[in-house]
CSV table of C-alpha atoms in Angstrom, one decimal:
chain,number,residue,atom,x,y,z
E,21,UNK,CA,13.8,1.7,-13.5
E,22,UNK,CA,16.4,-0.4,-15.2
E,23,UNK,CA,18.9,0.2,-12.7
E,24,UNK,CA,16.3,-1.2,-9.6
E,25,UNK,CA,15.9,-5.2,-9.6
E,26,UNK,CA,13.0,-6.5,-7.1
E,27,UNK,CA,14.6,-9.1,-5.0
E,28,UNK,CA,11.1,-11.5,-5.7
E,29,UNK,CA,11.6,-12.3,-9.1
E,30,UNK,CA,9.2,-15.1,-9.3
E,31,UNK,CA,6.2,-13.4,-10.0
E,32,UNK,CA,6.2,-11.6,-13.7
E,33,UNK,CA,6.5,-7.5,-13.6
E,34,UNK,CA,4.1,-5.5,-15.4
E,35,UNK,CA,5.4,-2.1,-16.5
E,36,UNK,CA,3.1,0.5,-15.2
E,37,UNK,CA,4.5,4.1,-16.2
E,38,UNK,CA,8.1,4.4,-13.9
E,39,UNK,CA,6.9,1.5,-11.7
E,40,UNK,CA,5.6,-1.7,-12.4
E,41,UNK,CA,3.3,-4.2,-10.2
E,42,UNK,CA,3.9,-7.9,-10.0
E,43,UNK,CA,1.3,-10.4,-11.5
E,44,UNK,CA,0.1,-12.3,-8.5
E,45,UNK,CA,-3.1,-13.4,-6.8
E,46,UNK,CA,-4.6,-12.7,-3.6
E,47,UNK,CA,-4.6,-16.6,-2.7
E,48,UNK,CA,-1.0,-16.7,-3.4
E,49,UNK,CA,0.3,-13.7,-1.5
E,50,UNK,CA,-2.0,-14.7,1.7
E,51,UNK,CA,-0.7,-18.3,1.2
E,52,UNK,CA,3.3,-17.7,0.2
E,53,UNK,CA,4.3,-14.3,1.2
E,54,UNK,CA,5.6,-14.7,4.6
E,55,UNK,CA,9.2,-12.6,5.0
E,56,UNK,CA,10.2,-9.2,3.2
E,57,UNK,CA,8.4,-6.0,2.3
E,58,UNK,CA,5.0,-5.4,-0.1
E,59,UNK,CA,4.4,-2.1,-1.8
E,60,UNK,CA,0.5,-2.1,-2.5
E,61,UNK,CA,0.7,0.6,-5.5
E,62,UNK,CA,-2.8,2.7,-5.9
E,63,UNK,CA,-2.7,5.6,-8.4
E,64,UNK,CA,-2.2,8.4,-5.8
E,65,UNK,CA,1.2,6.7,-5.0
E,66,UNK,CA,2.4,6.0,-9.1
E,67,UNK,CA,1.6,10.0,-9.5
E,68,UNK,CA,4.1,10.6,-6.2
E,69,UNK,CA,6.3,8.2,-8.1
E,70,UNK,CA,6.5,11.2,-11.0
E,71,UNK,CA,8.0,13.6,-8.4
E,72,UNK,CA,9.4,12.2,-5.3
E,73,UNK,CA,12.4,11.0,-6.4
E,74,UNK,CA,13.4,9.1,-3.0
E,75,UNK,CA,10.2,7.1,-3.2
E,76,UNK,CA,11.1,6.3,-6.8
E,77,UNK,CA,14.5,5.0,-5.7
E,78,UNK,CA,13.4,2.5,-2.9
E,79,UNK,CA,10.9,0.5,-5.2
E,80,UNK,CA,13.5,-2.1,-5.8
E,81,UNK,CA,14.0,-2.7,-2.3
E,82,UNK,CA,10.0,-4.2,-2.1
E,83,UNK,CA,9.3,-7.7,-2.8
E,84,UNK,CA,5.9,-7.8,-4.2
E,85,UNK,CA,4.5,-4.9,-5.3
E,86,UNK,CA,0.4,-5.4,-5.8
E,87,UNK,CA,-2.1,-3.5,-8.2
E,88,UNK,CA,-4.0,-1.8,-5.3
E,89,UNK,CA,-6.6,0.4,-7.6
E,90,UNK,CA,-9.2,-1.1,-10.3
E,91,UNK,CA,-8.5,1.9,-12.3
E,92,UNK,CA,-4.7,0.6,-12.8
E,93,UNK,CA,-6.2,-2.8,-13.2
E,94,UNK,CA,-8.4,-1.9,-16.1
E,95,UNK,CA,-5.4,0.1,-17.5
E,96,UNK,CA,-3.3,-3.2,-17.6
E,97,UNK,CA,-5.9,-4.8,-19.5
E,98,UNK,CA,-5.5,-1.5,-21.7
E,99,UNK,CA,-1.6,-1.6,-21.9
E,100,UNK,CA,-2.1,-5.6,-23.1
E,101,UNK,CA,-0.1,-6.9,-20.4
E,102,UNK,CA,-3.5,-7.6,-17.9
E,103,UNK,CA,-2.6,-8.5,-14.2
E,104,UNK,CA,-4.6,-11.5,-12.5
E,105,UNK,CA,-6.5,-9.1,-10.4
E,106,UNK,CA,-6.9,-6.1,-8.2
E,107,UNK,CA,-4.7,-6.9,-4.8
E,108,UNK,CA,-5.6,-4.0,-2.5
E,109,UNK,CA,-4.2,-3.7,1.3
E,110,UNK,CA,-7.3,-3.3,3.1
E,111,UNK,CA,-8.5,-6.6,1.4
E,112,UNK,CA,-5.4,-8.6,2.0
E,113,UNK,CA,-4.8,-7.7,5.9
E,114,UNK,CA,-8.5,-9.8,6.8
E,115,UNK,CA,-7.9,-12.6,4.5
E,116,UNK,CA,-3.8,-12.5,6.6
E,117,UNK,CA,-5.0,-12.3,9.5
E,118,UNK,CA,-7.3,-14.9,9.4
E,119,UNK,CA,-5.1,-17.0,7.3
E,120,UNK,CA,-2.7,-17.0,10.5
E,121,UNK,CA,-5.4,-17.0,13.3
E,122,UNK,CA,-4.2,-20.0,15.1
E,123,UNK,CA,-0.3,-19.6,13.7
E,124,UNK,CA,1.4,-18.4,17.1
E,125,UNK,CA,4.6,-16.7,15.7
E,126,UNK,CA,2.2,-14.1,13.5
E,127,UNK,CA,1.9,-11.2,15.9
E,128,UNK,CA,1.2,-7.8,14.5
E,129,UNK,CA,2.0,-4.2,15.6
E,130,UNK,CA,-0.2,-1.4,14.0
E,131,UNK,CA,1.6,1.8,13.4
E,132,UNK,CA,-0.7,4.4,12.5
E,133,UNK,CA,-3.7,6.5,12.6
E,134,UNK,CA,-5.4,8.9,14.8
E,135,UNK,CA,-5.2,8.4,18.2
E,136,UNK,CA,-7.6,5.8,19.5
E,137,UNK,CA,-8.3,4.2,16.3
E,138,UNK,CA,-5.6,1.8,16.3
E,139,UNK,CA,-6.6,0.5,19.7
E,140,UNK,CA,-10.1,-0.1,18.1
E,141,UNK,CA,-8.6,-1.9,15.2
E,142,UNK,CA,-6.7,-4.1,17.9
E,143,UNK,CA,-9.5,-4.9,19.5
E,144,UNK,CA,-11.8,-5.7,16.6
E,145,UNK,CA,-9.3,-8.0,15.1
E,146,UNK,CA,-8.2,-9.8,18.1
E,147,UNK,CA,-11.8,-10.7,18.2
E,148,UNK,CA,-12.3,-11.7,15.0
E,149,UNK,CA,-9.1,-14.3,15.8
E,150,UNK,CA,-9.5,-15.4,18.5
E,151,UNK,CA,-6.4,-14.2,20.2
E,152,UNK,CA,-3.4,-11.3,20.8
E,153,UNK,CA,-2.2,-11.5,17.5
E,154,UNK,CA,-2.2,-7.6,17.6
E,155,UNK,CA,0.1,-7.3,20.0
E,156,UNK,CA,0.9,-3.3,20.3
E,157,UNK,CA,-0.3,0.0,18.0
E,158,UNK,CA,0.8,3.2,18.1
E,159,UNK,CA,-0.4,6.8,16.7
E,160,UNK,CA,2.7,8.9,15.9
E,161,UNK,CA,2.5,12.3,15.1
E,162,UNK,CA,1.1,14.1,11.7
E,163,UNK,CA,5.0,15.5,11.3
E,164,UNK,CA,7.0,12.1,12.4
E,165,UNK,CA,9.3,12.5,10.3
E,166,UNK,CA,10.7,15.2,11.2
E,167,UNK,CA,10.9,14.6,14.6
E,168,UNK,CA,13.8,12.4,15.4
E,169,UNK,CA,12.7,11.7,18.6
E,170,UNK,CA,9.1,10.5,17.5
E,171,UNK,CA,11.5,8.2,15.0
E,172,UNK,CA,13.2,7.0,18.2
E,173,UNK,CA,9.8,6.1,19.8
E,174,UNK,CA,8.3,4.6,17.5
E,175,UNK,CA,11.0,2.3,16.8
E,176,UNK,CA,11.1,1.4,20.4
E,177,UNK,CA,7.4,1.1,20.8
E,178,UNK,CA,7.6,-1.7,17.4
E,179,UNK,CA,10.7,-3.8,19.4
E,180,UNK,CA,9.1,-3.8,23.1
E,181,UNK,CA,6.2,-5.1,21.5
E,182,UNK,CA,7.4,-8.5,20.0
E,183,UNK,CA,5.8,-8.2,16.6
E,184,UNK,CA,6.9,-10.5,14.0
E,185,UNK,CA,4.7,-8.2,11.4
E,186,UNK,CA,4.3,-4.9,11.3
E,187,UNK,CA,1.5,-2.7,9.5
E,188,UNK,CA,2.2,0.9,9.2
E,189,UNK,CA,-0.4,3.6,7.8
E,190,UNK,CA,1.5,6.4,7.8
E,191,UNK,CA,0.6,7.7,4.5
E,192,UNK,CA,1.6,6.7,0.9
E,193,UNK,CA,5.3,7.2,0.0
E,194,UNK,CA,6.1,8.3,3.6
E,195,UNK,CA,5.2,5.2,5.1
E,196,UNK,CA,7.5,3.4,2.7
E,197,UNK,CA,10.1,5.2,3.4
E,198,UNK,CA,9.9,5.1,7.0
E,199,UNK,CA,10.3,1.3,6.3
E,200,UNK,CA,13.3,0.9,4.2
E,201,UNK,CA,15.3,4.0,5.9
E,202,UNK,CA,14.7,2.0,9.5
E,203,UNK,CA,13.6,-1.5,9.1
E,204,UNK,CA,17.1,-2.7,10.3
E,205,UNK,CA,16.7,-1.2,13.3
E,206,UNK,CA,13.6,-3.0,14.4
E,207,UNK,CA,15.0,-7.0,13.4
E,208,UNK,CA,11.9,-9.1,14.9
E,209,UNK,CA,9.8,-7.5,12.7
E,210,UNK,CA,9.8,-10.0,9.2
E,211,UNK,CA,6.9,-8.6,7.3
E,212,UNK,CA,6.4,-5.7,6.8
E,213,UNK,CA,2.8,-4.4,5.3
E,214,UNK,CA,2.6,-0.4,4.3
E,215,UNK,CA,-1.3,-0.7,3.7
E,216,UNK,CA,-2.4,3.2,4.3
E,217,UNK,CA,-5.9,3.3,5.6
E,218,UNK,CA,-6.8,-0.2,6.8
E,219,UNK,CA,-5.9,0.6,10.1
E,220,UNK,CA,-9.1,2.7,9.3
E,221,UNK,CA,-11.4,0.2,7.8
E,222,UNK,CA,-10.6,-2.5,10.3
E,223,UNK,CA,-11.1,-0.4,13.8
E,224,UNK,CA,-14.9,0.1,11.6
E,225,UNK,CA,-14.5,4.2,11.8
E,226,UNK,CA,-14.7,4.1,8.0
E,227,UNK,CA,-16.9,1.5,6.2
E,228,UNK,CA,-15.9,-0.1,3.0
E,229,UNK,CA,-18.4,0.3,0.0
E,230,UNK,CA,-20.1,-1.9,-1.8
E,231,UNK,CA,-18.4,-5.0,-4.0
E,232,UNK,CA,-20.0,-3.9,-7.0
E,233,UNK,CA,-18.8,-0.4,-6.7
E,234,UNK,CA,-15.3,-1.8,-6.2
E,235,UNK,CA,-15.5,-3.6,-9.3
E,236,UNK,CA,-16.9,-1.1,-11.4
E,237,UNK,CA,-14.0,0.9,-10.6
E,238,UNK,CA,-15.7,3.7,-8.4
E,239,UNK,CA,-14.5,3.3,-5.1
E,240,UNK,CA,-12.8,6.7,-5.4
E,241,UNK,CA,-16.1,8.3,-6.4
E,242,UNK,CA,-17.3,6.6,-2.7
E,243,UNK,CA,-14.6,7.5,-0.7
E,244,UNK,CA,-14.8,11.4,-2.5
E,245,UNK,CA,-17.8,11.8,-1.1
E,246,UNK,CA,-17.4,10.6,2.0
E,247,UNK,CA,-14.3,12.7,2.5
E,248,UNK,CA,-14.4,14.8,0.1
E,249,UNK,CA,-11.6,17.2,1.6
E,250,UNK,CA,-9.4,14.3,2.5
E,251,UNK,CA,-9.7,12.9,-0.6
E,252,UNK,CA,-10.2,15.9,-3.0
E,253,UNK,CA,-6.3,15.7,-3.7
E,254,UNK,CA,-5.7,12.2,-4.2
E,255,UNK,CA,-8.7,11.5,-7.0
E,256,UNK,CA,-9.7,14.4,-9.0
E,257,UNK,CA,-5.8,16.0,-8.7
E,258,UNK,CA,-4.0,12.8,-9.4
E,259,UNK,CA,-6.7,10.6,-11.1
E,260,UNK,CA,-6.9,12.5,-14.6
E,261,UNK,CA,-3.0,13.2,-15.1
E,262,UNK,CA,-2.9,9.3,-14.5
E,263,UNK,CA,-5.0,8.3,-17.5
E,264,UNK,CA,-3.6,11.2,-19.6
E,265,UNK,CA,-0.1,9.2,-18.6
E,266,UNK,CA,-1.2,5.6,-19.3
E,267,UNK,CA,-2.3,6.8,-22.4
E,268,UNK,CA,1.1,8.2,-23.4
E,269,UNK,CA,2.5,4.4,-22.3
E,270,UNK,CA,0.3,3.0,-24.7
E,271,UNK,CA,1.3,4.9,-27.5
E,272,UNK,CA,5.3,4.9,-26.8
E,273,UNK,CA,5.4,8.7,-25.7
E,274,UNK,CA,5.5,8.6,-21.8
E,275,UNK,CA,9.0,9.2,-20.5
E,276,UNK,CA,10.6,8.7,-17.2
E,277,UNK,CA,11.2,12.2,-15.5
E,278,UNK,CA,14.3,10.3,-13.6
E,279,UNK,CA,15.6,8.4,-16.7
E,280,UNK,CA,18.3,10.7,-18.5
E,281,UNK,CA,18.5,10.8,-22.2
């Protein structure tokens, strides 16, 4: 990672395995992050980060990167470089959105989901404000990208639609990359908000759990259950090679499959 330089270098980075999250509250992204790209890193993504070497390569390219799992928070506590707090997507987008309810130049295209639930997610939201801040949403295909023509209208769908903010669930690591590769293509959009399955949690299709399980550190044991064949991968494939990790970073033996030497 010493080669990639985050172009926000207010906020302090805190090394977390070949990535690193920035030390920032919710407060202060809600209130002061208003142009660029955020990176919301959960475990399932920093264990993607160990193979998928374009993923890996575009971190630099995001301006805040947040600790979106209370597993990693607890393990920066661990590491003795503690973040301020767990800042996870699906509790930053309500706090945004109501943050700029009555700001008329915050309008918000959702890209993502299955078809239908999007449109619920509009619709819920747009309530909640007050107004058309969701101003368009669109379900592309499981295999997008690899479809250039999906590519083509998607882009086109995100540009007729006006959006000055785009949130696209598309799936850790390919909906970051589906930001930085095409982002310049779609030039009214000047936030732009990778935050997987709130799409999900705000179009009510998929309630959130408890606070106290969040804090505990066992929302993956909810969601598992829930879904357990959705979710099977991400928590018991990825969770325990991510402590066995962490504890190599603790004790000076993890090493950087992409670093040479």
């Amino acid at each position: 990672m010493k080669d990639q330089v985050a172009k926000n270098s207010t906020y302090k980075r805190v090394p977390m395995l070949n990535a690193y999250v920035h030390d920032i509250s919710m407060d202060d992204l809600v209130e002061n992050f208003t142009e660029g790209a955020m990176l919301t890193l959960h475990v399932d993504m920093i264990m993607k980060l160990q193979q998928d070497r374009d993923f890996y390569d575009i971190l630099g390219e995001f301006d805040v990167i947040t600790c979106d799992s209370q597993i990693m928070f607890f393990a920066t506590k661990w590491l003795g470089t503690p973040v301020q707090e767990r800042v996870s997507g699906s509790d930053y987008f309500p706090k945004f959105y109501m943050h700029h309810k009555d700001n008329p130049d915050v309008t918000v295209f959702l890209c993502g989901g299955k078809p239908g639930i999007a449109d619920l997610a509009m619709k819920n939201v747009n309530a909640k404000v007050g107004r058309e801040m969701i101003v368009g949403v669109d379900a592309p295909s499981f295999e997008f990208d690899n479809d250039p023509a999906e590519i083509e209208r998607m882009i086109a769908a995100i540009n007729d639609s006006g959006a000055t903010v785009c949130l696209v669930g598309l799936a850790g690591g390919r909906q970051e990359k589906f930001i930085m590769k095409y982002r310049d293509r779609m030039p009214g959009v000047t936030l732009w908000l990778p935050l997987g399955g709130t799409i999900d949690y705000e179009s009510g299709t998929f309630d959130r759990p408890p606070v106290w399980i969040t804090e505990w550190g066992f929302e993956w044991l909810y969601r598992l259950i829930k879904e357990p064949r959705v979710r099977f991968h991400r928590y018991v494939i990825h969770e325990p090679p991510f402590l066995w990790a962490v504890l190599k970073q603790k004790f000076g033996w993890y090493k950087d499959p992409f670093m040479k030497g």
